[in-house]
Short mmCIF file of C-alpha atoms in Angstrom, two decimals:
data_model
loop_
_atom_site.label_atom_id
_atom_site.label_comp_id
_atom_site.label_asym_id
_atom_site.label_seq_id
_atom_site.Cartn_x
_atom_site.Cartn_y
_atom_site.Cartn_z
CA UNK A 699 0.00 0.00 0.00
CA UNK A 700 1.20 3.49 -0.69
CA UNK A 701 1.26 6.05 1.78
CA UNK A 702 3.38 8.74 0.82
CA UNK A 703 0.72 10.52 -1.65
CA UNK A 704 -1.20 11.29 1.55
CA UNK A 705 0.88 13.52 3.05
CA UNK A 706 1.83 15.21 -0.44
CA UNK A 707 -2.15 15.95 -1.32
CA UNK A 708 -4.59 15.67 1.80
CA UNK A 709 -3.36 18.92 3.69
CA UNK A 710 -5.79 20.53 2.01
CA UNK A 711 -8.14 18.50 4.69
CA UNK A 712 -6.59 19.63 7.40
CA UNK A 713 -9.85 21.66 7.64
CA UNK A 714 -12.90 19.62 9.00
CA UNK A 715 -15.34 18.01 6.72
CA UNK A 716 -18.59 20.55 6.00
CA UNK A 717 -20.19 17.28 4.68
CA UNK A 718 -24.12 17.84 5.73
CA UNK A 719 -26.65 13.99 5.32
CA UNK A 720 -29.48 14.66 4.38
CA UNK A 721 -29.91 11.58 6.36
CA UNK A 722 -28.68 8.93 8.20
CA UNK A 723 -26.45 8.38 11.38
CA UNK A 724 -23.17 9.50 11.65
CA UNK A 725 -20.39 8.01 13.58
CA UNK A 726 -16.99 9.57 13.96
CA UNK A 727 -13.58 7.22 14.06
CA UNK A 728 -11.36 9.61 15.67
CA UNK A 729 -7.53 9.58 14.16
CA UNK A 730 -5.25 7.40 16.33
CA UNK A 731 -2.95 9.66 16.11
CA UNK A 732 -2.96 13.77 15.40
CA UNK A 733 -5.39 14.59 12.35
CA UNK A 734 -4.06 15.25 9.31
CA UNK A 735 -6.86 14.49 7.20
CA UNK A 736 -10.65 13.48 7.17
CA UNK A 737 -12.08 10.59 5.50
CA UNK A 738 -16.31 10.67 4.73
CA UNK A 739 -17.72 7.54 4.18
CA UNK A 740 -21.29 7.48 2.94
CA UNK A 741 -22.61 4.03 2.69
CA UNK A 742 -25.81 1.52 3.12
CA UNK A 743 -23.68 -1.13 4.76
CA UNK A 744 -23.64 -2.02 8.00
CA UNK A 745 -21.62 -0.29 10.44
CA UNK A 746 -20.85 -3.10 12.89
CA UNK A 747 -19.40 -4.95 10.34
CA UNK A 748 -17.12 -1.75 8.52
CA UNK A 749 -15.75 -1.27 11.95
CA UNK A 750 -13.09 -3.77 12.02
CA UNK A 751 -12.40 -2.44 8.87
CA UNK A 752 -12.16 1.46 9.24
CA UNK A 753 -9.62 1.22 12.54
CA UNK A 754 -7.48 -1.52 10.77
CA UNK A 755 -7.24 1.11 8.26
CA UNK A 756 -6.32 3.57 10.97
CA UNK A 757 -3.53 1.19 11.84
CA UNK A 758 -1.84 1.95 8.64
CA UNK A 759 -3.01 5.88 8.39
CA UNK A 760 -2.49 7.13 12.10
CA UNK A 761 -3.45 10.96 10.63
CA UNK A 762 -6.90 9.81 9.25
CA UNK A 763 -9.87 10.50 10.79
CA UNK A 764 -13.33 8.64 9.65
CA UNK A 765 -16.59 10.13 9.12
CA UNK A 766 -19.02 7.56 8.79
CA UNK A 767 -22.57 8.36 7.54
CA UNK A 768 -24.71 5.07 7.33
CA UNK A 769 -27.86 5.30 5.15
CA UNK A 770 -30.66 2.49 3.73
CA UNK A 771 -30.26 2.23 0.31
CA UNK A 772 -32.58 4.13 -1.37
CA UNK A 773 -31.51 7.30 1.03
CA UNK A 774 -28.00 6.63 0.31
CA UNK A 775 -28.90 7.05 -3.62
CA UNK A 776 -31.38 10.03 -3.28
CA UNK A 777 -28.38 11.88 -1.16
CA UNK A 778 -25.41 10.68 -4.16
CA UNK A 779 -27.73 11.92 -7.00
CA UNK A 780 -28.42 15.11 -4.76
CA UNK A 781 -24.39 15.39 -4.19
CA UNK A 782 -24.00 14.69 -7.92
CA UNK A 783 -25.77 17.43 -9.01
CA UNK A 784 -24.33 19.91 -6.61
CA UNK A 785 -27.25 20.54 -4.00
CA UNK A 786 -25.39 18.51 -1.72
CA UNK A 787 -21.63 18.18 -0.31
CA UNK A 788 -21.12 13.98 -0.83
CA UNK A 789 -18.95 11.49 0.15
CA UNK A 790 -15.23 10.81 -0.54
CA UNK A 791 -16.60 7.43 -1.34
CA UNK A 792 -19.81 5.57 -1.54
CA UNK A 793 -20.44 1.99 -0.26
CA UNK A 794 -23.56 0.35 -1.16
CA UNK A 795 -25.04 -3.39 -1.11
CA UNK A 796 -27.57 -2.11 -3.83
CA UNK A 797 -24.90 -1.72 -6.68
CA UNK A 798 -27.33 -1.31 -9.26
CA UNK A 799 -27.72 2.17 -7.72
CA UNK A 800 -24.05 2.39 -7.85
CA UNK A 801 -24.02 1.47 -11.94
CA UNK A 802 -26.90 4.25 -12.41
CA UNK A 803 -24.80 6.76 -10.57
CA UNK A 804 -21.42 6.10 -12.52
CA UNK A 805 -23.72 5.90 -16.09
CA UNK A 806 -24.95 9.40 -15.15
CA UNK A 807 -21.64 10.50 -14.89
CA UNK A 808 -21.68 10.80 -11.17
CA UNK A 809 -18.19 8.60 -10.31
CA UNK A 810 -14.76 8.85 -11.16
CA UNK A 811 -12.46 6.23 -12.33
CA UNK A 812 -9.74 4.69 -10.19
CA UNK A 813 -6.97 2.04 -11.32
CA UNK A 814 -4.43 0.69 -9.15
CA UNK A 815 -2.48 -2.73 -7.87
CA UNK A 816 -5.69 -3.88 -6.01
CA UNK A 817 -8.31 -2.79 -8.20
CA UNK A 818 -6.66 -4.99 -10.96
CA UNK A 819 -7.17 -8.04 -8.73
CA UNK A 820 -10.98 -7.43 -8.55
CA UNK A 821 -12.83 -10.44 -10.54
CA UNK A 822 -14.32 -9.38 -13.77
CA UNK A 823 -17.92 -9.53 -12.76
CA UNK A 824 -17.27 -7.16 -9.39
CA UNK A 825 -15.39 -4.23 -11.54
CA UNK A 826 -17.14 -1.74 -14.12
CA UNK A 827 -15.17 0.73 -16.26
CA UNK A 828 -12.93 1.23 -13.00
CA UNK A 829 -15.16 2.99 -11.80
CA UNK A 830 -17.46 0.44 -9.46
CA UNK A 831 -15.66 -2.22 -7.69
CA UNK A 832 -17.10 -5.06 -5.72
CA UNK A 833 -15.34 -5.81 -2.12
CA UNK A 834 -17.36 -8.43 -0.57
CA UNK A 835 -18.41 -12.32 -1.89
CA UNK A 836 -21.86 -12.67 -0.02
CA UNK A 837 -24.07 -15.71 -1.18
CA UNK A 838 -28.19 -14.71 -0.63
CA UNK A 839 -29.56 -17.60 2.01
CA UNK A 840 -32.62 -18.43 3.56
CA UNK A 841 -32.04 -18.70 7.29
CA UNK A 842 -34.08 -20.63 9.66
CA UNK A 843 -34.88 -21.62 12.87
CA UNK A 844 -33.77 -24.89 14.03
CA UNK A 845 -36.35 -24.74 17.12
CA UNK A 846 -39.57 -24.67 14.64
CA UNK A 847 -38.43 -25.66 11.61
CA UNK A 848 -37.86 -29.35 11.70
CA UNK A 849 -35.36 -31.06 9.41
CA UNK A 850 -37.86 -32.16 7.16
CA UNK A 851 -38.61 -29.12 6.44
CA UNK A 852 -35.74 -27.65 5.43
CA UNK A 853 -36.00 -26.32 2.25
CA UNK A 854 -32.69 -26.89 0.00
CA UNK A 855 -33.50 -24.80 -3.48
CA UNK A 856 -36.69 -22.21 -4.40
CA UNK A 857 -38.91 -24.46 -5.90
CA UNK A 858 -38.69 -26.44 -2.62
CA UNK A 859 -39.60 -23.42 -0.42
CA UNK A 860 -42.26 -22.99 -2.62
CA UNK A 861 -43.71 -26.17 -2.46
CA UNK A 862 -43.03 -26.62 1.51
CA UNK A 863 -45.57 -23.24 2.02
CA UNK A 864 -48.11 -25.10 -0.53
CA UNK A 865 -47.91 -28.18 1.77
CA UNK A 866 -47.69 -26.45 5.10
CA UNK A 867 -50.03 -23.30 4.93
CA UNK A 868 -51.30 -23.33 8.08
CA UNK A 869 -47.92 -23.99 9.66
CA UNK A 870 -45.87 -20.71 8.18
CA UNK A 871 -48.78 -18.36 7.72
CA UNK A 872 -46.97 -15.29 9.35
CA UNK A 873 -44.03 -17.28 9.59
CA UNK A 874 -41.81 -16.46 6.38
CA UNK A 875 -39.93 -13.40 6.75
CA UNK A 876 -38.23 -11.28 3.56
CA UNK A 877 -37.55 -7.79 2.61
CA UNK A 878 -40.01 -5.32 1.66
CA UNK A 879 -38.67 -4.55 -1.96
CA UNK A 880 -40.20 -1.18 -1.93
CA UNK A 881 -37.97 0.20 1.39
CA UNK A 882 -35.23 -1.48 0.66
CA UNK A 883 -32.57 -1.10 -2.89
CA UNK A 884 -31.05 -4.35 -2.63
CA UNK A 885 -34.40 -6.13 -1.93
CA UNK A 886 -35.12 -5.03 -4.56
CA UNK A 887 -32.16 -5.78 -6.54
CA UNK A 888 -31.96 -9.34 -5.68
CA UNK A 889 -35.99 -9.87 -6.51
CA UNK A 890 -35.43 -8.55 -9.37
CA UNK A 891 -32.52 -10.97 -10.38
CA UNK A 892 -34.36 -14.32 -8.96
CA UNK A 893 -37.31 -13.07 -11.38
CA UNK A 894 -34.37 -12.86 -14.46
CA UNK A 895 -32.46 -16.12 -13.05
CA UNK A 896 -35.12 -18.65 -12.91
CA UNK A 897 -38.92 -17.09 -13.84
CA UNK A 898 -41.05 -20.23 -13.42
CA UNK A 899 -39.08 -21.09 -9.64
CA UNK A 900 -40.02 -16.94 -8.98
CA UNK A 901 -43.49 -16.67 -9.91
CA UNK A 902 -44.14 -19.89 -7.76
CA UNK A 903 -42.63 -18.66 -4.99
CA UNK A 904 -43.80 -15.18 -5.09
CA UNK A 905 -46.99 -16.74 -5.33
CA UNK A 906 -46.86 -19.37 -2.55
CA UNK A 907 -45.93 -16.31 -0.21
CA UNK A 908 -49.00 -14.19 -0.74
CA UNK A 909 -50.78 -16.75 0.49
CA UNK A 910 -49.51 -17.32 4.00
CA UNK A 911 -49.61 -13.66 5.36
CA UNK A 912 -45.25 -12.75 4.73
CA UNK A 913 -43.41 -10.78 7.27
CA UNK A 914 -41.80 -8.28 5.31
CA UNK A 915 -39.21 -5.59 6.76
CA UNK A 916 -37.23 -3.26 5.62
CA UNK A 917 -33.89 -4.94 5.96
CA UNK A 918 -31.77 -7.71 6.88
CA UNK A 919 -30.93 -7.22 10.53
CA UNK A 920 -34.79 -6.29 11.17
CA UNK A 921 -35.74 -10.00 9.13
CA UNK A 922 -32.90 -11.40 11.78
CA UNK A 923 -34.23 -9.75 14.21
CA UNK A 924 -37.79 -11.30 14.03
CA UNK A 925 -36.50 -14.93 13.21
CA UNK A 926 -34.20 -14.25 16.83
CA UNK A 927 -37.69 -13.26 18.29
CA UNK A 928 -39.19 -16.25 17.34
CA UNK A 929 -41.95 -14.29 15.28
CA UNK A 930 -40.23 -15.91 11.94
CA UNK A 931 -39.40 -19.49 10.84
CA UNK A 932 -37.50 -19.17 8.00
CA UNK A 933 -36.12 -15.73 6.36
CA UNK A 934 -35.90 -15.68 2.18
CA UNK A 935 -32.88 -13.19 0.32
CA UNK A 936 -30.79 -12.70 3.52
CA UNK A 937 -27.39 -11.76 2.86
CA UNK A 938 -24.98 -14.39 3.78
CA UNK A 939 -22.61 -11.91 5.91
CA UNK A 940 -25.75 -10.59 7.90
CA UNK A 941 -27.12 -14.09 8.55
CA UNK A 942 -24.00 -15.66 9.53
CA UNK A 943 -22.93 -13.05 11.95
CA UNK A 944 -26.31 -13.37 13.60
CA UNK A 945 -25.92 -17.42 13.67
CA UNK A 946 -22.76 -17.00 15.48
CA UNK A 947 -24.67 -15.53 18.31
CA UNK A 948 -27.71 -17.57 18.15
CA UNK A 949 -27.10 -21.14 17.40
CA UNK A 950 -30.68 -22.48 16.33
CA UNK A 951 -30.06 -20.47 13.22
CA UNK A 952 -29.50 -22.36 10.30
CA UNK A 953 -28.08 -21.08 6.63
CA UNK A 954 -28.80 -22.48 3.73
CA UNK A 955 -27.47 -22.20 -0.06
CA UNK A 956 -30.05 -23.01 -2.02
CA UNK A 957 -28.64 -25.54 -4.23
CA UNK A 958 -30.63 -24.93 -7.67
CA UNK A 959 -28.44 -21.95 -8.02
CA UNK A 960 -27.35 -18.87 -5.34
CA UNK A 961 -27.43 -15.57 -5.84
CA UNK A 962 -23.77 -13.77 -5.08
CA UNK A 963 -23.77 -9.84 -4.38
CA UNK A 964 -20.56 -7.97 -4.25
CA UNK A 965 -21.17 -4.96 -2.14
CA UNK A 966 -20.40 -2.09 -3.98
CA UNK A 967 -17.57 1.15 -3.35
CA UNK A 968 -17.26 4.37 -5.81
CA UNK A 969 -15.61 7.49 -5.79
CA UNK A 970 -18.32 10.37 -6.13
CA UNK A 971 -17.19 12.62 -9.58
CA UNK A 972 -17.59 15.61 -7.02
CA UNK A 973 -15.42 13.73 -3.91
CA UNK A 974 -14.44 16.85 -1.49
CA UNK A 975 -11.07 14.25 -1.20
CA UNK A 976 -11.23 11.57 -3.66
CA UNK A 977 -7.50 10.65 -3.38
CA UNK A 978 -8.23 9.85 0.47
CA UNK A 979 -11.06 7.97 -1.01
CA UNK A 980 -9.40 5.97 -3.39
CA UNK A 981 -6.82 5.32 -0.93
CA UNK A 982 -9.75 3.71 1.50
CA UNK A 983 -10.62 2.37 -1.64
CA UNK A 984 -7.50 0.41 -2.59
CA UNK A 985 -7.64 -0.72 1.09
CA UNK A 986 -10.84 -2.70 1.02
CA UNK A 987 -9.62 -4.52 -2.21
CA UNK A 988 -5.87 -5.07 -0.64
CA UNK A 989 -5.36 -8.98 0.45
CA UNK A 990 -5.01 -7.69 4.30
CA UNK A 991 -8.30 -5.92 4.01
CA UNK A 992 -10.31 -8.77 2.28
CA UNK A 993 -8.66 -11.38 4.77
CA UNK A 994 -9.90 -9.05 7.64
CA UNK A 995 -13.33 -8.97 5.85
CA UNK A 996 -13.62 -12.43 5.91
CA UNK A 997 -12.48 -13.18 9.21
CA UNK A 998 -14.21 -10.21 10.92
CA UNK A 999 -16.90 -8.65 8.58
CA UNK A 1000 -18.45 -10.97 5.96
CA UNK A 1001 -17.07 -14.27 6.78
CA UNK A 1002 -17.51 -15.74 2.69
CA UNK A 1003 -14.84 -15.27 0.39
CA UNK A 1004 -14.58 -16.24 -3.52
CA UNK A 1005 -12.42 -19.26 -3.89
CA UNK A 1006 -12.13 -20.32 -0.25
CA UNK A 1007 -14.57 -22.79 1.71
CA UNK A 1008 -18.01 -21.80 3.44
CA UNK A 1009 -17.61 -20.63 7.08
CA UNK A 1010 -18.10 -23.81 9.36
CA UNK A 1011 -21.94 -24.46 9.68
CA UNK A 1012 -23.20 -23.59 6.40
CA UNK A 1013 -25.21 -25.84 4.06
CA UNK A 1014 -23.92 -25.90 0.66
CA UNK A 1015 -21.20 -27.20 -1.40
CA UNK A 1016 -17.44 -26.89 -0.49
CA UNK A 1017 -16.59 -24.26 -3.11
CA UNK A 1018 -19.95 -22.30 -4.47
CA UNK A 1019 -19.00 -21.17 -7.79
CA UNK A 1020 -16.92 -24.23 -8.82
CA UNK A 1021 -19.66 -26.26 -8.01
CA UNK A 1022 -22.00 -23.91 -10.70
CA UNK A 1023 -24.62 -23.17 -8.18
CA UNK A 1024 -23.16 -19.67 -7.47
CA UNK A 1025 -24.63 -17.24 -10.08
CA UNK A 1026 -22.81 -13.76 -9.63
CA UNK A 1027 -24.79 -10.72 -9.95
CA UNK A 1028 -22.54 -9.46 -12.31
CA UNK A 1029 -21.73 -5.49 -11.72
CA UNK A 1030 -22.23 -3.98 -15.16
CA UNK A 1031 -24.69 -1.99 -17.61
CA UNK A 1032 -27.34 -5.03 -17.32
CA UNK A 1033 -28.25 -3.70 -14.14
CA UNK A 1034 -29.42 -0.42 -15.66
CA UNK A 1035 -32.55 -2.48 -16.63
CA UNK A 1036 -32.99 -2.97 -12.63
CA UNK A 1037 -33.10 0.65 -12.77
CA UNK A 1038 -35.51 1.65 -15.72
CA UNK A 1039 -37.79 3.41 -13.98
CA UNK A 1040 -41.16 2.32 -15.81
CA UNK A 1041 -39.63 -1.76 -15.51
CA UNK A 1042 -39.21 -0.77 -11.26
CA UNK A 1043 -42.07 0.95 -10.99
CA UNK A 1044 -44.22 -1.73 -12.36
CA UNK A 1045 -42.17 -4.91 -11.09
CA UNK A 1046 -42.44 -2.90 -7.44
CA UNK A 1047 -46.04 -2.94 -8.26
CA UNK A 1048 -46.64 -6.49 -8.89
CA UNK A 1049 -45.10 -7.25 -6.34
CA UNK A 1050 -47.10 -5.34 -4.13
CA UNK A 1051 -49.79 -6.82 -5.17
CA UNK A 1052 -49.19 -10.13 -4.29
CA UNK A 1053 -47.25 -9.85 -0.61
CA UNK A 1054 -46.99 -6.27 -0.25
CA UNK A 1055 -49.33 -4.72 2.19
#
């Protein structure tokens, strides 16, 4: 990593950061040593999980001091496209699980490109025009219950949750918990890619959950958090970093890889085209994607990692995408159809329609 260029072109943050969310909660990672510079971090990702992240990166930048504004997704975009535009001071760099957003942004002209050692290691599928990298390897789950979900039960692909809520009505009416796609960008995002990856398995599920009355929430930790409650059986589209880092605190969760194919996000980062500091950015940046910071990720943050095993505990195969059941959501221009806002609009719609209340 390079740290010289810091100290040659971030004195001109010696000044603190005048950056003003629109909304969110902010959280302030005070330099370990004196400030030299300020880093703003804008991002829908969880904070818990970015902190082992942010003061490791503090090891290596003692002068850095982290601003870090977490939003939901669609907040998080509405506040970039505000920033982009210049009603709004943005971000030094943007982190977001709903990386369509993220490709809409950088089409509009509203990122900058980077290129570096580490962003040439990024896998094809998890780097656009330099410009949008991915820094996670999550696998979507369903989690459940081991105290009310017997093993029987256990669904092990779509079509068999589908057909397990046909069978079993009465049993996980009010049961099935699962984003509401509406409230949330990357509930969104990954409805809209089981609808493209397997149609027939979608439409059956979608309709075998409007008919047992579906928890939906807002987001991952609040699905979690009703499953922990006991309110929920089984939760569908979890992210595999959120649900394992709740099962290793409650042990009757189980995870599941659904083994007629996976979904695989790769949490998005950009650098805003109008970054206040986009060289402190990019440096944060280069970070994430550096082998110490994607070792720490996976031994501190989100726990899955492309190429290596599946944390102890998980059910699926050994290696996910050798095994062909790990279907990448590839970050790239195809996700601008995610974004058309007559296709959203109407799929949102539908949707509604059916489980949406």
């Amino acid at each position: 990593m390079r740290t010289t260029p810091i100290y040659l072109a971030l004195t001109l943050c010696l000044l603190p950061s005048l950056t003003q969310a629109l909304e969110g909660d902010r959280e302030i990672f005070s330099a370990k040593g004196e400030e030299t510079a300020r880093l703003v971090v804008h991002a829908a990702t969880d904070l818990e999980a970015m902190r082992p992240l942010i003061e490791d990166f503090q090891t290596k930048e003692p002068g850095v001091t982290v601003e870090f504004v977490d939003y939901v997704t669609n907040d998080l975009f509405r506040e970039a496209q505000d920033a982009c535009a210049g009603r709004a001071r943005g971000g030094d760099i943007l982190l977001s699980s709903s990386v369509d957003q993220l490709v809409r942004l950088a089409n509009d002209g509203c990122a900058q490109p980077h290129t570096s050692r580490e962003t040439q290691t990024t896998s094809s599928w998890a780097n656009w025009r330099d410009e949008i990298f991915g820094f996670t390897f999550e696998p979507v789950v369903f989690v459940y219950d081991r105290r009310s979900v017997p093993p029987e039960d256990v669904p092990q692909s779509h079509e068999a949750l589908a057909d397990l809520l046909r069978r079993k009505p009465e049993v996980y009416s009010g049961r099935i918990g699962t984003y509401d796609i509406e409230a949330s960008g990357v509930g969104y995002l990954l409805a809209f890619n089981d609808s493209r990856q397997a149609p027939t398995a979608y439409g059956r599920l979608v309709e075998s959950l409007s008919r047992i009355d579906t928890v939906i929430r807002c987001c991952n930790n609040e699905v979690l958090g009703e499953l922990a409650a006991g309110r929920v059986r089984l939760a569908y589209n979890v992210l595999g970093s959120y649900a394992y880092g709740a099962a290793l605190k409650n042990p009757d969760f189980g995870i599941v890889l659904p083994e007629d194919y996976t979904l695989v996000l790769s949490r998005g980062a950009m650098i805003p085209s109008t970054a206040p500091n986009p060289l402190l950015g990019k440096i944060f940046l280069d970070y994430l994607l550096s082998p110490r910071g994607r070792q720490l990720a996976r031994e501190k943050s989100f726990f899955f990692a492309e190429g290596l095993a599946l944390p102890k505990g998980v059910e699926g195969p050994p290696s996910l995408m050798e095994s062909g059941i790990g279907r990448p959501i590839r970050i790239g221009p195809a996700l601008l159809a995610a974004q058309d806002e007559i296709q959203r609009r109407q799929f949102i719609e539908d949707w509604k329609g059916l489980i949406g209340r």
